[in-house]
Coordinates of C-alpha atoms and ligand atoms in Angstrom, one line a residue:
M1 CA -1.5 -179.3 -39.8
N2 CA -3.9 -176.5 -41.0
N3 CA -3.4 -172.9 -42.1
Q4 CA -3.0 -171.9 -38.4
T5 CA 0.1 -174.0 -38.2
P6 CA 3.3 -172.1 -37.9
A7 CA 5.6 -172.4 -40.9
L8 CA 8.3 -174.0 -38.8
Y9 CA 5.9 -176.8 -37.8
A10 CA 4.6 -177.2 -41.4
D11 CA 8.1 -178.0 -42.6
C12 CA 7.6 -181.3 -40.9
A13 CA 6.0 -184.1 -42.9
Y14 CA 4.8 -185.8 -39.8
T15 CA 5.5 -186.1 -36.0
L16 CA 7.7 -189.0 -35.1
V17 CA 7.8 -188.6 -31.3
T18 CA 5.1 -186.5 -29.7
Q19 CA 5.5 -184.2 -26.7
E20 CA 3.5 -186.7 -24.7
E21 CA 5.8 -189.5 -25.8
I22 CA 8.9 -187.5 -25.0
S23 CA 7.5 -186.9 -21.5
A24 CA 6.9 -190.6 -21.0
I25 CA 10.3 -191.4 -22.3
C26 CA 11.9 -189.0 -19.8
D27 CA 9.9 -190.5 -17.0
R28 CA 11.2 -194.0 -17.8
L29 CA 14.8 -192.9 -18.4
A30 CA 14.8 -190.9 -15.1
A31 CA 13.6 -194.0 -13.2
E32 CA 16.4 -196.1 -14.9
I33 CA 19.0 -193.6 -14.1
Q34 CA 17.8 -193.1 -10.5
A35 CA 18.0 -196.9 -10.0
T36 CA 21.5 -197.1 -11.4
Y37 CA 23.0 -194.4 -9.2
E38 CA 20.9 -194.3 -6.1
N39 CA 23.3 -196.5 -4.0
S40 CA 26.4 -194.7 -5.2
T41 CA 28.4 -192.6 -2.9
R42 CA 30.2 -190.9 -5.7
R43 CA 29.4 -187.5 -7.1
L44 CA 27.2 -187.7 -10.2
V45 CA 27.9 -185.2 -13.0
M46 CA 25.5 -184.8 -15.9
V47 CA 27.5 -183.8 -19.0
V48 CA 25.2 -182.0 -21.5
I49 CA 26.5 -182.2 -25.1
L50 CA 25.6 -178.9 -26.8
K51 CA 23.7 -177.9 -28.6
G52 CA 21.1 -180.5 -29.4
S53 CA 20.7 -182.2 -26.0
M54 CA 19.8 -179.0 -24.1
P55 CA 15.9 -179.5 -24.1
F56 CA 16.2 -183.2 -23.3
A57 CA 18.7 -182.7 -20.5
A58 CA 16.4 -180.1 -19.0
E59 CA 13.5 -182.5 -19.0
L60 CA 15.5 -185.3 -17.7
M61 CA 17.2 -183.6 -14.8
K62 CA 14.1 -182.2 -13.2
R63 CA 12.8 -185.7 -12.9
L64 CA 15.9 -186.9 -11.0
T65 CA 16.0 -186.5 -7.2
L66 CA 19.6 -187.6 -6.8
P67 CA 22.1 -184.9 -6.0
L68 CA 23.8 -184.1 -9.3
E69 CA 26.1 -181.5 -10.8
L70 CA 25.9 -180.1 -14.3
E71 CA 28.5 -179.6 -16.9
F72 CA 28.5 -178.8 -20.6
M73 CA 30.7 -179.9 -23.5
K74 CA 30.6 -179.1 -27.2
V75 CA 32.1 -181.8 -29.3
S76 CA 32.2 -183.0 -32.9
S77 CA 33.8 -186.0 -34.4
Y78 CA 35.3 -186.3 -37.8
G79 CA 37.5 -188.7 -39.8
A80 CA 36.3 -191.8 -41.6
G81 CA 38.4 -194.3 -39.5
T82 CA 36.6 -196.9 -37.5
K83 CA 38.8 -196.7 -34.4
T84 CA 37.0 -195.4 -31.3
S85 CA 40.1 -193.4 -30.4
G86 CA 39.7 -191.4 -33.6
E87 CA 39.7 -187.6 -33.7
I88 CA 37.2 -185.6 -31.7
K89 CA 37.1 -181.8 -31.7
I90 CA 36.2 -180.3 -28.4
S91 CA 35.2 -176.6 -28.6
L92 CA 33.9 -176.5 -25.0
D93 CA 35.5 -178.7 -22.4
L94 CA 34.8 -179.7 -18.8
K95 CA 36.0 -177.2 -16.3
R96 CA 37.4 -179.8 -14.0
D97 CA 40.0 -182.5 -14.0
D98 CA 39.1 -184.2 -10.7
L99 CA 37.2 -187.0 -12.4
Q100 CA 38.5 -190.0 -10.5
D101 CA 35.8 -189.9 -7.9
I102 CA 33.0 -188.9 -10.3
D103 CA 30.4 -190.8 -12.2
L104 CA 29.8 -189.1 -15.5
L105 CA 26.4 -189.3 -17.3
V106 CA 26.8 -188.0 -20.8
V107 CA 23.5 -186.8 -22.3
E108 CA 22.9 -186.6 -26.0
D109 CA 19.9 -185.9 -28.3
I110 CA 20.8 -188.6 -30.9
V111 CA 23.2 -191.3 -31.7
D112 CA 23.8 -191.7 -35.5
S113 CA 27.1 -193.1 -36.7
G114 CA 28.1 -193.5 -33.1
R115 CA 31.4 -191.7 -33.6
T116 CA 30.8 -188.8 -31.3
L117 CA 29.8 -190.8 -28.2
S118 CA 32.2 -193.6 -28.9
R119 CA 35.1 -191.2 -29.0
L120 CA 33.9 -189.0 -26.2
T121 CA 33.4 -191.9 -23.8
T122 CA 36.9 -193.2 -24.6
L123 CA 38.3 -189.8 -24.0
L124 CA 36.5 -189.4 -20.6
K125 CA 37.5 -192.8 -19.5
N126 CA 41.1 -192.0 -20.3
R127 CA 40.8 -189.0 -18.0
N128 CA 40.1 -191.5 -15.3
A129 CA 36.5 -190.8 -14.5
N130 CA 35.2 -193.4 -12.1
S131 CA 32.5 -194.3 -14.6
V132 CA 31.1 -193.0 -17.8
R133 CA 27.6 -193.8 -19.0
T134 CA 25.6 -192.4 -21.8
C135 CA 21.9 -191.4 -22.2
T136 CA 20.4 -190.6 -25.6
L137 CA 16.9 -189.5 -26.4
L138 CA 17.0 -191.0 -29.9
D139 CA 19.1 -193.8 -31.4
K140 CA 19.4 -194.6 -35.1
P141 CA 21.1 -198.0 -35.0
S142 CA 20.7 -198.5 -38.8
R143 CA 23.2 -195.7 -39.3
R144 CA 25.9 -197.0 -37.0
E145 CA 29.5 -197.0 -38.3
V146 CA 31.3 -197.9 -35.1
D147 CA 30.3 -200.3 -32.4
F148 CA 28.5 -198.3 -29.8
V149 CA 25.5 -198.9 -27.6
P150 CA 24.1 -196.2 -25.2
D151 CA 23.5 -197.2 -21.6
F152 CA 20.1 -195.5 -21.6
C153 CA 18.0 -195.0 -24.7
G154 CA 14.8 -193.1 -25.1
A155 CA 13.6 -194.4 -28.5
T156 CA 15.0 -196.3 -31.4
I157 CA 14.0 -194.6 -34.7
P158 CA 14.3 -195.3 -38.4
D159 CA 16.8 -193.5 -40.7
E160 CA 14.7 -190.4 -41.2
F161 CA 15.8 -186.7 -41.2
V162 CA 14.5 -185.7 -37.8
V163 CA 14.3 -182.2 -36.3
G164 CA 12.9 -180.7 -33.2
F165 CA 13.3 -180.9 -29.4
G166 CA 16.9 -179.8 -29.8
L167 CA 17.7 -181.3 -33.2
D168 CA 18.3 -178.9 -36.0
Y169 CA 18.6 -178.5 -39.7
D170 CA 20.8 -175.5 -40.6
E171 CA 20.4 -174.4 -36.9
K172 CA 16.6 -174.2 -37.2
Y173 CA 13.8 -176.3 -35.7
R174 CA 15.5 -176.9 -32.3
N175 CA 12.6 -175.1 -30.6
L176 CA 9.9 -177.5 -31.9
P177 CA 8.4 -179.2 -28.8
F178 CA 8.2 -182.6 -30.6
V179 CA 10.5 -184.6 -32.9
G180 CA 9.4 -184.4 -36.5
V181 CA 10.5 -185.7 -39.9
L182 CA 11.5 -182.9 -42.1
R183 CA 9.9 -182.6 -45.5
R184 CA 12.4 -183.5 -48.3
E185 CA 11.8 -180.3 -50.2
V186 CA 13.1 -178.3 -47.3
Y187 CA 16.6 -179.8 -47.5
E188 CA 16.8 -181.1 -51.1
N189 CA 16.9 -177.6 -52.8
Ligands
PRP1 C1 24.8 -184.4 -33.4 C2 24.3 -185.0 -32.1 C3 25.4 -185.9 -31.7 C4 26.0 -186.3 -33.0 C5 25.6 -187.7 -33.3 O1 25.5 -183.2 -33.1 O2 23.9 -184.1 -31.2 O3 26.4 -185.1 -31.0 O4 25.6 -185.4 -34.0 O5 26.1 -188.1 -34.5 P1 27.1 -189.3 -34.6 O6 26.6 -190.5 -33.8 O7 27.2 -189.6 -36.1 O8 28.5 -188.9 -34.1 P2 25.8 -182.1 -34.1 O9 27.3 -182.2 -34.5 O10 24.8 -182.0 -35.2 O11 25.8 -180.8 -33.1 P3 24.5 -180.0 -32.4 O12 24.0 -180.9 -31.3 O13 25.1 -178.7 -32.0 O14 23.5 -179.8 -33.5

């Protein structure tokens, strides 16, 4: 980083996942997803979890040649219990209830404690979706508080404060084209 570097970029101590690595990850994940669903006769619906997974989902979907439909949800989990059926707050829900003939692919930017996706997949299965699979760009298994393993995973990362490519701190940094580690002084004041 030099004095031409935008301040937003300079708030990152270093780049953890480069644009090129993100692109390669999306290529690999798209191939895995394609292989998983290509013989299915069901409708495939990609469920994009707002806000953070928007850039990742956009990169992923343009690499898929399967017919797929797009839906959005906004969810957050809360409560310290370890039961996967714990509380989940849904502020934007699916606009359909015909899930029995549908394969759902839930797309996330990051799995941290695992609560959000654990609870969401339980909820969607309880709505009788034919299948529910999850795809995350990033996984922090060292932070896990509930037993959850994504079906498709881009990169396993250490327990660092990451921003960029959809991930925010105080709603900023989502537009960085890479995943960076935020400098401590940015969030410790
Ligand atoms: C982030 C991320 C996941 C969740 C992961 O969302 O997008 O949904 O947290 O954490 P967990 O595994 O501990 O449940 P956030 O609530 O920050 O919303 P955002 O995507 O709108 O930033």
